[in-house]
Amino acid sequence: MSGRERREQLVVIGRSVFAQKGYDATSVEEIAARAQVSKPIVYEHFGGKEGLYAVIVDRETSTLLGALEAALDDHRAHPRTLMERAALAFLTYIDEREDGFRILVRDSPATHQGGSYSTLLGDVAAKVESILTAQLRLRRYTAADAALYAQMLVGMVAFTGQWWLETRIPAKEDVAARMVNLSWFGLGALQKDPQLRGK
């Protein structure tokens, strides 16, 4: 096995173990044993557990963010279509990279300096905010609300995705359609100056 192949093997095994056990309960010994190599091989490639974890988190973050940015990147598409694409891209990532998603939604260790799940969601919310700003202005709403609504929409998708990971029912296309149904028609009937009625 070449050095590159060995590194990839350790990443795959590490992703599986971190997803199953979490960062704290995962040991270099277990990763090495599953890969049928000695502990020094893991240290040689990654410098230890922290280095391996950082590589995995960075890859998963890049993969998910790339999928979401691609879904939101067509400026000519209707906003509802963009919402559908983004929701489906998120659920597809969960479906196809379950171990990676489980790692992302767990709390990162204090020593990890890379991007976190909340940072990633913040990046997506910023992209959604720019889309919402244009749409709110077009409909003569205050664009100042775009950041708040973007956080709400991204939070709904993220939390629903975590729930769906454990149930896988209904199909991801149905979940995406229902998320868009709630958010789109909610946005479609926004009041310009919402007030609480039961104060």
mmCIF file with all atom_site columns, C-alpha atoms in Angstrom:
data_model
loop_
_atom_site.group_PDB
_atom_site.id
_atom_site.type_symbol
_atom_site.label_atom_id
_atom_site.label_alt_id
_atom_site.label_comp_id
_atom_site.label_asym_id
_atom_site.label_entity_id
_atom_site.label_seq_id
_atom_site.pdbx_PDB_ins_code
_atom_site.Cartn_x
_atom_site.Cartn_y
_atom_site.Cartn_z
_atom_site.occupancy
_atom_site.B_iso_or_equiv
_atom_site.pdbx_formal_charge
_atom_site.auth_seq_id
_atom_site.auth_comp_id
_atom_site.auth_asym_id
_atom_site.auth_atom_id
_atom_site.pdbx_PDB_model_num
ATOM 1   C CA . MET A 1 1   ? 0.000   0.000  0.000   1.00 0.00 ? 1   MET A CA 1
ATOM 2   C CA . SER A 1 2   ? 1.408   3.402  -0.980  1.00 0.00 ? 2   SER A CA 1
ATOM 3   C CA . GLY A 1 3   ? 1.694   6.239  1.546   1.00 0.00 ? 3   GLY A CA 1
ATOM 4   C CA . ARG A 1 4   ? -1.283  8.006  -0.040  1.00 0.00 ? 4   ARG A CA 1
ATOM 5   C CA . GLU A 1 5   ? -3.390  4.826  0.022   1.00 0.00 ? 5   GLU A CA 1
ATOM 6   C CA . ARG A 1 6   ? -2.468  4.203  3.659   1.00 0.00 ? 6   ARG A CA 1
ATOM 7   C CA . ARG A 1 7   ? -3.404  7.784  4.562   1.00 0.00 ? 7   ARG A CA 1
ATOM 8   C CA . GLU A 1 8   ? -6.790  7.390  2.866   1.00 0.00 ? 8   GLU A CA 1
ATOM 9   C CA . GLN A 1 9   ? -7.349  4.066  4.640   1.00 0.00 ? 9   GLN A CA 1
ATOM 10  C CA . LEU A 1 10  ? -6.681  5.726  7.990   1.00 0.00 ? 10  LEU A CA 1
ATOM 11  C CA . VAL A 1 11  ? -9.050  8.590  7.158   1.00 0.00 ? 11  VAL A CA 1
ATOM 12  C CA . VAL A 1 12  ? -11.841 6.142  6.268   1.00 0.00 ? 12  VAL A CA 1
ATOM 13  C CA . ILE A 1 13  ? -11.286 4.050  9.387   1.00 0.00 ? 13  ILE A CA 1
ATOM 14  C CA . GLY A 1 14  ? -10.918 7.132  11.582  1.00 0.00 ? 14  GLY A CA 1
ATOM 15  C CA . ARG A 1 15  ? -14.167 8.606  10.232  1.00 0.00 ? 15  ARG A CA 1
ATOM 16  C CA . SER A 1 16  ? -15.997 5.398  11.108  1.00 0.00 ? 16  SER A CA 1
ATOM 17  C CA . VAL A 1 17  ? -14.563 5.181  14.629  1.00 0.00 ? 17  VAL A CA 1
ATOM 18  C CA . PHE A 1 18  ? -15.074 8.879  15.443  1.00 0.00 ? 18  PHE A CA 1
ATOM 19  C CA . ALA A 1 19  ? -18.675 8.612  14.196  1.00 0.00 ? 19  ALA A CA 1
ATOM 20  C CA . GLN A 1 20  ? -19.359 5.551  16.348  1.00 0.00 ? 20  GLN A CA 1
ATOM 21  C CA . LYS A 1 21  ? -17.573 6.565  19.534  1.00 0.00 ? 21  LYS A CA 1
ATOM 22  C CA . GLY A 1 22  ? -17.002 10.305 19.460  1.00 0.00 ? 22  GLY A CA 1
ATOM 23  C CA . TYR A 1 23  ? -13.677 12.081 19.738  1.00 0.00 ? 23  TYR A CA 1
ATOM 24  C CA . ASP A 1 24  ? -12.935 11.442 23.416  1.00 0.00 ? 24  ASP A CA 1
ATOM 25  C CA . ALA A 1 25  ? -13.664 7.702  23.327  1.00 0.00 ? 25  ALA A CA 1
ATOM 26  C CA . THR A 1 26  ? -11.614 7.123  20.167  1.00 0.00 ? 26  THR A CA 1
ATOM 27  C CA . SER A 1 27  ? -8.002  6.027  20.563  1.00 0.00 ? 27  SER A CA 1
ATOM 28  C CA . VAL A 1 28  ? -5.047  5.851  18.190  1.00 0.00 ? 28  VAL A CA 1
ATOM 29  C CA . GLU A 1 29  ? -4.667  2.238  19.286  1.00 0.00 ? 29  GLU A CA 1
ATOM 30  C CA . GLU A 1 30  ? -8.117  1.309  17.997  1.00 0.00 ? 30  GLU A CA 1
ATOM 31  C CA . ILE A 1 31  ? -7.652  3.113  14.690  1.00 0.00 ? 31  ILE A CA 1
ATOM 32  C CA . ALA A 1 32  ? -4.276  1.419  14.196  1.00 0.00 ? 32  ALA A CA 1
ATOM 33  C CA . ALA A 1 33  ? -5.707  -1.993 15.114  1.00 0.00 ? 33  ALA A CA 1
ATOM 34  C CA . ARG A 1 34  ? -8.595  -1.658 12.661  1.00 0.00 ? 34  ARG A CA 1
ATOM 35  C CA . ALA A 1 35  ? -6.160  -0.614 9.927   1.00 0.00 ? 35  ALA A CA 1
ATOM 36  C CA . GLN A 1 36  ? -3.831  -3.469 10.923  1.00 0.00 ? 36  GLN A CA 1
ATOM 37  C CA . VAL A 1 37  ? -0.883  -1.125 11.324  1.00 0.00 ? 37  VAL A CA 1
ATOM 38  C CA . SER A 1 38  ? 1.238   -0.013 14.248  1.00 0.00 ? 38  SER A CA 1
ATOM 39  C CA . LYS A 1 39  ? 0.480   3.169  16.200  1.00 0.00 ? 39  LYS A CA 1
ATOM 40  C CA . PRO A 1 40  ? 3.585   4.933  14.850  1.00 0.00 ? 40  PRO A CA 1
ATOM 41  C CA . ILE A 1 41  ? 2.094   4.723  11.341  1.00 0.00 ? 41  ILE A CA 1
ATOM 42  C CA . VAL A 1 42  ? -0.888  6.808  12.461  1.00 0.00 ? 42  VAL A CA 1
ATOM 43  C CA . TYR A 1 43  ? 1.445   9.307  14.137  1.00 0.00 ? 43  TYR A CA 1
ATOM 44  C CA . GLU A 1 44  ? 3.629   9.426  11.024  1.00 0.00 ? 44  GLU A CA 1
ATOM 45  C CA . HIS A 1 45  ? 0.695   10.429 8.807   1.00 0.00 ? 45  HIS A CA 1
ATOM 46  C CA . PHE A 1 46  ? -1.278  12.692 11.146  1.00 0.00 ? 46  PHE A CA 1
ATOM 47  C CA . GLY A 1 47  ? 0.800   13.465 14.224  1.00 0.00 ? 47  GLY A CA 1
ATOM 48  C CA . GLY A 1 48  ? -1.836  11.814 16.414  1.00 0.00 ? 48  GLY A CA 1
ATOM 49  C CA . LYS A 1 49  ? -5.564  11.625 16.978  1.00 0.00 ? 49  LYS A CA 1
ATOM 50  C CA . GLU A 1 50  ? -6.045  15.406 16.820  1.00 0.00 ? 50  GLU A CA 1
ATOM 51  C CA . GLY A 1 51  ? -4.430  15.634 13.390  1.00 0.00 ? 51  GLY A CA 1
ATOM 52  C CA . LEU A 1 52  ? -6.513  12.806 11.968  1.00 0.00 ? 52  LEU A CA 1
ATOM 53  C CA . TYR A 1 53  ? -9.684  14.320 13.401  1.00 0.00 ? 53  TYR A CA 1
ATOM 54  C CA . ALA A 1 54  ? -8.825  17.725 11.918  1.00 0.00 ? 54  ALA A CA 1
ATOM 55  C CA . VAL A 1 55  ? -8.336  16.240 8.446   1.00 0.00 ? 55  VAL A CA 1
ATOM 56  C CA . ILE A 1 56  ? -11.671 14.414 8.648   1.00 0.00 ? 56  ILE A CA 1
ATOM 57  C CA . VAL A 1 57  ? -13.618 17.440 9.899   1.00 0.00 ? 57  VAL A CA 1
ATOM 58  C CA . ASP A 1 58  ? -12.054 19.704 7.272   1.00 0.00 ? 58  ASP A CA 1
ATOM 59  C CA . ARG A 1 59  ? -12.937 17.259 4.487   1.00 0.00 ? 59  ARG A CA 1
ATOM 60  C CA . GLU A 1 60  ? -16.512 16.810 5.677   1.00 0.00 ? 60  GLU A CA 1
ATOM 61  C CA . THR A 1 61  ? -16.990 20.548 6.132   1.00 0.00 ? 61  THR A CA 1
ATOM 62  C CA . SER A 1 62  ? -15.670 21.232 2.635   1.00 0.00 ? 62  SER A CA 1
ATOM 63  C CA . THR A 1 63  ? -17.858 18.512 1.123   1.00 0.00 ? 63  THR A CA 1
ATOM 64  C CA . LEU A 1 64  ? -21.059 19.730 2.772   1.00 0.00 ? 64  LEU A CA 1
ATOM 65  C CA . LEU A 1 65  ? -20.383 23.415 2.192   1.00 0.00 ? 65  LEU A CA 1
ATOM 66  C CA . GLY A 1 66  ? -19.465 22.733 -1.433  1.00 0.00 ? 66  GLY A CA 1
ATOM 67  C CA . ALA A 1 67  ? -22.727 20.867 -2.007  1.00 0.00 ? 67  ALA A CA 1
ATOM 68  C CA . LEU A 1 68  ? -24.788 23.641 -0.417  1.00 0.00 ? 68  LEU A CA 1
ATOM 69  C CA . GLU A 1 69  ? -22.978 26.425 -2.255  1.00 0.00 ? 69  GLU A CA 1
ATOM 70  C CA . ALA A 1 70  ? -23.448 24.611 -5.559  1.00 0.00 ? 70  ALA A CA 1
ATOM 71  C CA . ALA A 1 71  ? -27.169 24.267 -4.810  1.00 0.00 ? 71  ALA A CA 1
ATOM 72  C CA . LEU A 1 72  ? -27.475 28.011 -4.120  1.00 0.00 ? 72  LEU A CA 1
ATOM 73  C CA . ASP A 1 73  ? -25.188 29.253 -6.879  1.00 0.00 ? 73  ASP A CA 1
ATOM 74  C CA . ASP A 1 74  ? -27.591 29.756 -9.793  1.00 0.00 ? 74  ASP A CA 1
ATOM 75  C CA . HIS A 1 75  ? -28.533 33.441 -9.606  1.00 0.00 ? 75  HIS A CA 1
ATOM 76  C CA . ARG A 1 76  ? -31.100 32.994 -12.390 1.00 0.00 ? 76  ARG A CA 1
ATOM 77  C CA . ALA A 1 77  ? -33.042 30.302 -10.565 1.00 0.00 ? 77  ALA A CA 1
ATOM 78  C CA . HIS A 1 78  ? -36.264 31.080 -8.722  1.00 0.00 ? 78  HIS A CA 1
ATOM 79  C CA . PRO A 1 79  ? -35.704 31.397 -4.930  1.00 0.00 ? 79  PRO A CA 1
ATOM 80  C CA . ARG A 1 80  ? -38.041 28.493 -4.232  1.00 0.00 ? 80  ARG A CA 1
ATOM 81  C CA . THR A 1 81  ? -35.995 26.317 -6.590  1.00 0.00 ? 81  THR A CA 1
ATOM 82  C CA . LEU A 1 82  ? -32.835 27.325 -4.727  1.00 0.00 ? 82  LEU A CA 1
ATOM 83  C CA . MET A 1 83  ? -34.456 26.390 -1.419  1.00 0.00 ? 83  MET A CA 1
ATOM 84  C CA . GLU A 1 84  ? -35.455 23.005 -2.829  1.00 0.00 ? 84  GLU A CA 1
ATOM 85  C CA . ARG A 1 85  ? -31.962 22.352 -4.149  1.00 0.00 ? 85  ARG A CA 1
ATOM 86  C CA . ALA A 1 86  ? -30.289 23.365 -0.892  1.00 0.00 ? 86  ALA A CA 1
ATOM 87  C CA . ALA A 1 87  ? -32.616 21.245 1.280   1.00 0.00 ? 87  ALA A CA 1
ATOM 88  C CA . LEU A 1 88  ? -32.123 18.218 -0.971  1.00 0.00 ? 88  LEU A CA 1
ATOM 89  C CA . ALA A 1 89  ? -28.336 18.745 -1.113  1.00 0.00 ? 89  ALA A CA 1
ATOM 90  C CA . PHE A 1 90  ? -28.198 18.803 2.693   1.00 0.00 ? 90  PHE A CA 1
ATOM 91  C CA . LEU A 1 91  ? -30.276 15.641 3.063   1.00 0.00 ? 91  LEU A CA 1
ATOM 92  C CA . THR A 1 92  ? -28.294 13.897 0.303   1.00 0.00 ? 92  THR A CA 1
ATOM 93  C CA . TYR A 1 93  ? -25.064 14.654 2.144   1.00 0.00 ? 93  TYR A CA 1
ATOM 94  C CA . ILE A 1 94  ? -26.540 13.131 5.320   1.00 0.00 ? 94  ILE A CA 1
ATOM 95  C CA . ASP A 1 95  ? -27.754 10.105 3.375   1.00 0.00 ? 95  ASP A CA 1
ATOM 96  C CA . GLU A 1 96  ? -24.487 9.470  1.570   1.00 0.00 ? 96  GLU A CA 1
ATOM 97  C CA . ARG A 1 97  ? -21.991 10.502 4.275   1.00 0.00 ? 97  ARG A CA 1
ATOM 98  C CA . GLU A 1 98  ? -23.686 9.528  7.502   1.00 0.00 ? 98  GLU A CA 1
ATOM 99  C CA . ASP A 1 99  ? -20.444 9.035  9.435   1.00 0.00 ? 99  ASP A CA 1
ATOM 100 C CA . GLY A 1 100 ? -19.176 12.442 8.346   1.00 0.00 ? 100 GLY A CA 1
ATOM 101 C CA . PHE A 1 101 ? -22.386 14.145 9.387   1.00 0.00 ? 101 PHE A CA 1
ATOM 102 C CA . ARG A 1 102 ? -22.380 12.427 12.777  1.00 0.00 ? 102 ARG A CA 1
ATOM 103 C CA . ILE A 1 103 ? -18.868 13.779 13.361  1.00 0.00 ? 103 ILE A CA 1
ATOM 104 C CA . LEU A 1 104 ? -19.840 17.301 12.303  1.00 0.00 ? 104 LEU A CA 1
ATOM 105 C CA . VAL A 1 105 ? -22.860 17.558 14.603  1.00 0.00 ? 105 VAL A CA 1
ATOM 106 C CA . ARG A 1 106 ? -20.921 16.356 17.645  1.00 0.00 ? 106 ARG A CA 1
ATOM 107 C CA . ASP A 1 107 ? -19.104 18.934 19.723  1.00 0.00 ? 107 ASP A CA 1
ATOM 108 C CA . SER A 1 108 ? -15.524 19.366 18.548  1.00 0.00 ? 108 SER A CA 1
ATOM 109 C CA . PRO A 1 109 ? -12.774 18.934 21.133  1.00 0.00 ? 109 PRO A CA 1
ATOM 110 C CA . ALA A 1 110 ? -11.417 22.158 22.582  1.00 0.00 ? 110 ALA A CA 1
ATOM 111 C CA . THR A 1 111 ? -8.066  21.503 20.895  1.00 0.00 ? 111 THR A CA 1
ATOM 112 C CA . HIS A 1 112 ? -9.568  21.455 17.385  1.00 0.00 ? 112 HIS A CA 1
ATOM 113 C CA . GLN A 1 113 ? -8.985  24.786 15.654  1.00 0.00 ? 113 GLN A CA 1
ATOM 114 C CA . GLY A 1 114 ? -10.713 24.016 12.358  1.00 0.00 ? 114 GLY A CA 1
ATOM 115 C CA . GLY A 1 115 ? -14.216 24.828 11.249  1.00 0.00 ? 115 GLY A CA 1
ATOM 116 C CA . SER A 1 116 ? -17.113 23.587 13.317  1.00 0.00 ? 116 SER A CA 1
ATOM 117 C CA . TYR A 1 117 ? -20.636 22.653 12.340  1.00 0.00 ? 117 TYR A CA 1
ATOM 118 C CA . SER A 1 118 ? -21.939 25.950 13.682  1.00 0.00 ? 118 SER A CA 1
ATOM 119 C CA . THR A 1 119 ? -19.325 27.840 11.643  1.00 0.00 ? 119 THR A CA 1
ATOM 120 C CA . LEU A 1 120 ? -20.362 25.930 8.542   1.00 0.00 ? 120 LEU A CA 1
ATOM 121 C CA . LEU A 1 121 ? -24.031 26.745 9.152   1.00 0.00 ? 121 LEU A CA 1
ATOM 122 C CA . GLY A 1 122 ? -23.058 30.385 9.615   1.00 0.00 ? 122 GLY A CA 1
ATOM 123 C CA . ASP A 1 123 ? -21.385 30.355 6.202   1.00 0.00 ? 123 ASP A CA 1
ATOM 124 C CA . VAL A 1 124 ? -24.501 28.867 4.613   1.00 0.00 ? 124 VAL A CA 1
ATOM 125 C CA . ALA A 1 125 ? -26.722 31.392 6.410   1.00 0.00 ? 125 ALA A CA 1
ATOM 126 C CA . ALA A 1 126 ? -24.619 34.221 4.958   1.00 0.00 ? 126 ALA A CA 1
ATOM 127 C CA . LYS A 1 127 ? -25.235 32.860 1.456   1.00 0.00 ? 127 LYS A CA 1
ATOM 128 C CA . VAL A 1 128 ? -28.963 32.504 2.151   1.00 0.00 ? 128 VAL A CA 1
ATOM 129 C CA . GLU A 1 129 ? -29.024 36.023 3.595   1.00 0.00 ? 129 GLU A CA 1
ATOM 130 C CA . SER A 1 130 ? -27.807 37.516 0.321   1.00 0.00 ? 130 SER A CA 1
ATOM 131 C CA . ILE A 1 131 ? -30.561 35.699 -1.585  1.00 0.00 ? 131 ILE A CA 1
ATOM 132 C CA . LEU A 1 132 ? -33.200 36.789 0.930   1.00 0.00 ? 132 LEU A CA 1
ATOM 133 C CA . THR A 1 133 ? -32.009 40.395 0.900   1.00 0.00 ? 133 THR A CA 1
ATOM 134 C CA . ALA A 1 134 ? -32.698 40.639 -2.815  1.00 0.00 ? 134 ALA A CA 1
ATOM 135 C CA . GLN A 1 135 ? -36.077 38.923 -2.490  1.00 0.00 ? 135 GLN A CA 1
ATOM 136 C CA . LEU A 1 136 ? -37.218 41.077 0.435   1.00 0.00 ? 136 LEU A CA 1
ATOM 137 C CA . ARG A 1 137 ? -36.282 44.269 -1.392  1.00 0.00 ? 137 ARG A CA 1
ATOM 138 C CA . LEU A 1 138 ? -38.088 43.076 -4.495  1.00 0.00 ? 138 LEU A CA 1
ATOM 139 C CA . ARG A 1 139 ? -41.255 42.625 -2.427  1.00 0.00 ? 139 ARG A CA 1
ATOM 140 C CA . ARG A 1 140 ? -40.769 45.951 -0.555  1.00 0.00 ? 140 ARG A CA 1
ATOM 141 C CA . TYR A 1 141 ? -39.965 44.394 2.815   1.00 0.00 ? 141 TYR A CA 1
ATOM 142 C CA . THR A 1 142 ? -37.152 45.629 5.009   1.00 0.00 ? 142 THR A CA 1
ATOM 143 C CA . ALA A 1 143 ? -33.919 43.933 3.989   1.00 0.00 ? 143 ALA A CA 1
ATOM 144 C CA . ALA A 1 144 ? -32.687 44.312 7.577   1.00 0.00 ? 144 ALA A CA 1
ATOM 145 C CA . ASP A 1 145 ? -34.650 41.157 8.434   1.00 0.00 ? 145 ASP A CA 1
ATOM 146 C CA . ALA A 1 146 ? -32.747 39.015 5.912   1.00 0.00 ? 146 ALA A CA 1
ATOM 147 C CA . ALA A 1 147 ? -30.060 37.888 8.402   1.00 0.00 ? 147 ALA A CA 1
ATOM 148 C CA . LEU A 1 148 ? -32.639 36.799 10.975  1.00 0.00 ? 148 LEU A CA 1
ATOM 149 C CA . TYR A 1 149 ? -34.764 34.909 8.448   1.00 0.00 ? 149 TYR A CA 1
ATOM 150 C CA . ALA A 1 150 ? -31.647 33.261 6.999   1.00 0.00 ? 150 ALA A CA 1
ATOM 151 C CA . GLN A 1 151 ? -30.699 31.931 10.452  1.00 0.00 ? 151 GLN A CA 1
ATOM 152 C CA . MET A 1 152 ? -34.234 30.588 10.928  1.00 0.00 ? 152 MET A CA 1
ATOM 153 C CA . LEU A 1 153 ? -34.279 28.808 7.576   1.00 0.00 ? 153 LEU A CA 1
ATOM 154 C CA . VAL A 1 154 ? -30.832 27.275 7.974   1.00 0.00 ? 154 VAL A CA 1
ATOM 155 C CA . GLY A 1 155 ? -31.663 26.215 11.538  1.00 0.00 ? 155 GLY A CA 1
ATOM 156 C CA . MET A 1 156 ? -34.847 24.504 10.376  1.00 0.00 ? 156 MET A CA 1
ATOM 157 C CA . VAL A 1 157 ? -32.982 22.547 7.705   1.00 0.00 ? 157 VAL A CA 1
ATOM 158 C CA . ALA A 1 158 ? -30.090 21.633 10.021  1.00 0.00 ? 158 ALA A CA 1
ATOM 159 C CA . PHE A 1 159 ? -32.256 20.457 12.906  1.00 0.00 ? 159 PHE A CA 1
ATOM 160 C CA . THR A 1 160 ? -34.614 18.550 10.618  1.00 0.00 ? 160 THR A CA 1
ATOM 161 C CA . GLY A 1 161 ? -31.596 16.891 9.019   1.00 0.00 ? 161 GLY A CA 1
ATOM 162 C CA . GLN A 1 162 ? -30.378 15.658 12.394  1.00 0.00 ? 162 GLN A CA 1
ATOM 163 C CA . TRP A 1 163 ? -33.833 14.235 13.154  1.00 0.00 ? 163 TRP A CA 1
ATOM 164 C CA . TRP A 1 164 ? -34.075 12.600 9.719   1.00 0.00 ? 164 TRP A CA 1
ATOM 165 C CA . LEU A 1 165 ? -30.674 10.947 10.153  1.00 0.00 ? 165 LEU A CA 1
ATOM 166 C CA . GLU A 1 166 ? -32.176 8.731  12.861  1.00 0.00 ? 166 GLU A CA 1
ATOM 167 C CA . THR A 1 167 ? -35.520 7.995  11.184  1.00 0.00 ? 167 THR A CA 1
ATOM 168 C CA . ARG A 1 168 ? -34.899 8.053  7.394   1.00 0.00 ? 168 ARG A CA 1
ATOM 169 C CA . ILE A 1 169 ? -38.676 8.288  6.995   1.00 0.00 ? 169 ILE A CA 1
ATOM 170 C CA . PRO A 1 170 ? -40.116 9.749  4.857   1.00 0.00 ? 170 PRO A CA 1
ATOM 171 C CA . ALA A 1 171 ? -37.817 9.767  1.826   1.00 0.00 ? 171 ALA A CA 1
ATOM 172 C CA . LYS A 1 172 ? -35.378 12.680 1.632   1.00 0.00 ? 172 LYS A CA 1
ATOM 173 C CA . GLU A 1 173 ? -37.240 14.142 -1.355  1.00 0.00 ? 173 GLU A CA 1
ATOM 174 C CA . ASP A 1 174 ? -40.455 14.245 0.701   1.00 0.00 ? 174 ASP A CA 1
ATOM 175 C CA . VAL A 1 175 ? -38.660 15.835 3.664   1.00 0.00 ? 175 VAL A CA 1
ATOM 176 C CA . ALA A 1 176 ? -37.121 18.482 1.398   1.00 0.00 ? 176 ALA A CA 1
ATOM 177 C CA . ALA A 1 177 ? -40.495 19.199 -0.218  1.00 0.00 ? 177 ALA A CA 1
ATOM 178 C CA . ARG A 1 178 ? -42.138 19.674 3.188   1.00 0.00 ? 178 ARG A CA 1
ATOM 179 C CA . MET A 1 179 ? -39.372 21.920 4.502   1.00 0.00 ? 179 MET A CA 1
ATOM 180 C CA . VAL A 1 180 ? -39.691 24.092 1.412   1.00 0.00 ? 180 VAL A CA 1
ATOM 181 C CA . ASN A 1 181 ? -43.479 24.014 1.697   1.00 0.00 ? 181 ASN A CA 1
ATOM 182 C CA . LEU A 1 182 ? -43.326 25.374 5.250   1.00 0.00 ? 182 LEU A CA 1
ATOM 183 C CA . SER A 1 183 ? -40.620 27.949 4.599   1.00 0.00 ? 183 SER A CA 1
ATOM 184 C CA . TRP A 1 184 ? -41.772 29.119 1.167   1.00 0.00 ? 184 TRP A CA 1
ATOM 185 C CA . PHE A 1 185 ? -45.405 29.636 2.039   1.00 0.00 ? 185 PHE A CA 1
ATOM 186 C CA . GLY A 1 186 ? -44.396 31.121 5.363   1.00 0.00 ? 186 GLY A CA 1
ATOM 187 C CA . LEU A 1 187 ? -42.192 33.603 3.525   1.00 0.00 ? 187 LEU A CA 1
ATOM 188 C CA . GLY A 1 188 ? -44.905 34.167 0.935   1.00 0.00 ? 188 GLY A CA 1
ATOM 189 C CA . ALA A 1 189 ? -47.324 35.477 3.554   1.00 0.00 ? 189 ALA A CA 1
ATOM 190 C CA . LEU A 1 190 ? -44.904 37.510 5.675   1.00 0.00 ? 190 LEU A CA 1
ATOM 191 C CA . GLN A 1 191 ? -46.330 40.491 7.483   1.00 0.00 ? 191 GLN A CA 1
ATOM 192 C CA . LYS A 1 192 ? -44.303 43.654 6.996   1.00 0.00 ? 192 LYS A CA 1
ATOM 193 C CA . ASP A 1 193 ? -44.373 44.507 10.715  1.00 0.00 ? 193 ASP A CA 1
ATOM 194 C CA . PRO A 1 194 ? -45.087 41.317 12.703  1.00 0.00 ? 194 PRO A CA 1
ATOM 195 C CA . GLN A 1 195 ? -46.241 41.725 16.300  1.00 0.00 ? 195 GLN A CA 1
ATOM 196 C CA . LEU A 1 196 ? -47.000 39.207 19.029  1.00 0.00 ? 196 LEU A CA 1
ATOM 197 C CA . ARG A 1 197 ? -50.746 38.974 19.566  1.00 0.00 ? 197 ARG A CA 1
ATOM 198 C CA . GLY A 1 198 ? -50.872 37.476 23.050  1.00 0.00 ? 198 GLY A CA 1
ATOM 199 C CA . LYS A 1 199 ? -48.772 39.971 25.040  1.00 0.00 ? 199 LYS A CA 1
#
